[in-house]
Short mmCIF file of C-alpha atoms in Angstrom, two decimals:
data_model
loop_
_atom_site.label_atom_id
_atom_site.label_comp_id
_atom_site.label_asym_id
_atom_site.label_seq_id
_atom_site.Cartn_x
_atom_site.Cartn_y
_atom_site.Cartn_z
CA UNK A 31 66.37 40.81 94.37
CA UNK A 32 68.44 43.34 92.67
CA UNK A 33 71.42 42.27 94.62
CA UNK A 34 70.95 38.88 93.20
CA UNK A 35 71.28 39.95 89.74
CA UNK A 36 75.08 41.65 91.02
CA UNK A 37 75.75 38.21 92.65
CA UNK A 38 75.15 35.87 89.89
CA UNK A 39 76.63 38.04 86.84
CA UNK A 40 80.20 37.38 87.71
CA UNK A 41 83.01 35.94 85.19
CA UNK A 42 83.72 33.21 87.33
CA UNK A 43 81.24 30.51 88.67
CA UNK A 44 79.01 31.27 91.81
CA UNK A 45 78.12 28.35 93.50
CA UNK A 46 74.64 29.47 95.49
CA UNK A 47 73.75 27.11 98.32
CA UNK A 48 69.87 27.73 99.75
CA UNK A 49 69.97 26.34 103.15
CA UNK A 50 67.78 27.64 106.44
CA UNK A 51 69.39 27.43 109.83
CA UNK A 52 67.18 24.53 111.27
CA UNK A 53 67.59 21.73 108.23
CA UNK A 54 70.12 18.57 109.52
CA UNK A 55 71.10 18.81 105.68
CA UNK A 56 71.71 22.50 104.93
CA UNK A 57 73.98 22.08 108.43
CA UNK A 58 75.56 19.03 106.89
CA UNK A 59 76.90 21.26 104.01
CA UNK A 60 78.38 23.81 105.91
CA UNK A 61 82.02 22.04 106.45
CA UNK A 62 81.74 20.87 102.06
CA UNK A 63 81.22 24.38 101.13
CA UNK A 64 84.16 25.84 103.72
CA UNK A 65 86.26 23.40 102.09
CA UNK A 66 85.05 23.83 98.32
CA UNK A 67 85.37 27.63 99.18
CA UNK A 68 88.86 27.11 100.08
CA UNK A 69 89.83 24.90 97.20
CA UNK A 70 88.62 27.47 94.44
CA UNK A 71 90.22 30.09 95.70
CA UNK A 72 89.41 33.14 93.86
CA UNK A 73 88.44 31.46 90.67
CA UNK A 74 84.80 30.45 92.01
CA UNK A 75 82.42 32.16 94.41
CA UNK A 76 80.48 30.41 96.96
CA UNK A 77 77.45 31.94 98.68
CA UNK A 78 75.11 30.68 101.51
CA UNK A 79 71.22 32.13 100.58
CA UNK A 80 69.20 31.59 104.01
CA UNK A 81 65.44 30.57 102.64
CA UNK A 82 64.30 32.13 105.87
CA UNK A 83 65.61 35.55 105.38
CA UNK A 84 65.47 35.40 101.35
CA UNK A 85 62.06 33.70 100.47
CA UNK A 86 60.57 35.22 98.04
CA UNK A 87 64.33 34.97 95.71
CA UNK A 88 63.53 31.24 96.90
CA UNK A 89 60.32 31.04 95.32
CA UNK A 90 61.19 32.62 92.26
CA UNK A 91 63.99 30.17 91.94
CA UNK A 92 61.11 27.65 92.77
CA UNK A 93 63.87 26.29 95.61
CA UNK A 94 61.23 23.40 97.31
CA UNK A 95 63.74 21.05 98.97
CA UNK A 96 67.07 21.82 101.22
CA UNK A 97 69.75 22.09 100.52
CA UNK A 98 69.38 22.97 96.91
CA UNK A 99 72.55 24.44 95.16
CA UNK A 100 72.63 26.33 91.97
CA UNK A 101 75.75 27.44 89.66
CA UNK A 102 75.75 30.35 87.74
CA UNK A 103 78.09 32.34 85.36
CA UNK A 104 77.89 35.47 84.11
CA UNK A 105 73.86 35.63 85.11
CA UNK A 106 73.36 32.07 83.46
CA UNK A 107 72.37 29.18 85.33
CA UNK A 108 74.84 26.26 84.52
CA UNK A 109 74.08 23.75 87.11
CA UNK A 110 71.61 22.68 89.34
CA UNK A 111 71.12 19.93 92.57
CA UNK A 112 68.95 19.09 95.21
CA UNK A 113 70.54 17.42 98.20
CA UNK A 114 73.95 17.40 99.83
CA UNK A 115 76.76 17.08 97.57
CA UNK A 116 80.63 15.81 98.19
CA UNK A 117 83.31 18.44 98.04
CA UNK A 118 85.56 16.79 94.99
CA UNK A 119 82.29 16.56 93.12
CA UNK A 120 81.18 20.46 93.45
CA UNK A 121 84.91 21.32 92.79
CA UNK A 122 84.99 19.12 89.58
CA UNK A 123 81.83 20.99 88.76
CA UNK A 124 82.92 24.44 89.24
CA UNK A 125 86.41 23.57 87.21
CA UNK A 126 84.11 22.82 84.23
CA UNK A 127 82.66 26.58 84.14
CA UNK A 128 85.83 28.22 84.81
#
């Protein structure tokens, strides 16, 4: 979990999207976070955490339901959501943390 401590504490907003390979919902997201990804450019950070592969960062972020997404800035959580999101919304979101 040290890693995730490097991830988070960056000047610019990391969107972090929890997802697992075999939920219809985290697969859903995959084409919104591309295109949020491309929107930002550099000025935001989007990263795909697989619950699978990373549970026990899951726990301790008590993620229960998929997808859940989480932005942080500069190690501080600013936003959280559970459930698929639009791409103009998450992009209006990360503009407000820039």
């Amino acid at each position: 979990m040290s890693k995730f401590g490097e991830l988070i504490d960056l000047n610019i907003p990391v969107l972090l999207d929890f997802y697992t390979e075999w939920n219809e919902d985290s697969k859903a997201m995959s084409p919104v976070l591309r295109e949020v990804a491309a929107s930002m450019g550099n000025k935001a950070k989007v990263i795909k955490i697989d619950v699978d592969k990373n549970a026990q960062l899951a726990e301790a972020l008590r993620v229960k339901a998929l997808p859940t997404l989480m932005i942080y800035k500069s190690g501080e959580m600013k936003w959280r959501q559970t459930g698929e999101q639009d791409a103009a919304t998450l992009v209006g979101i990360l503009k407000e943390y820039i």
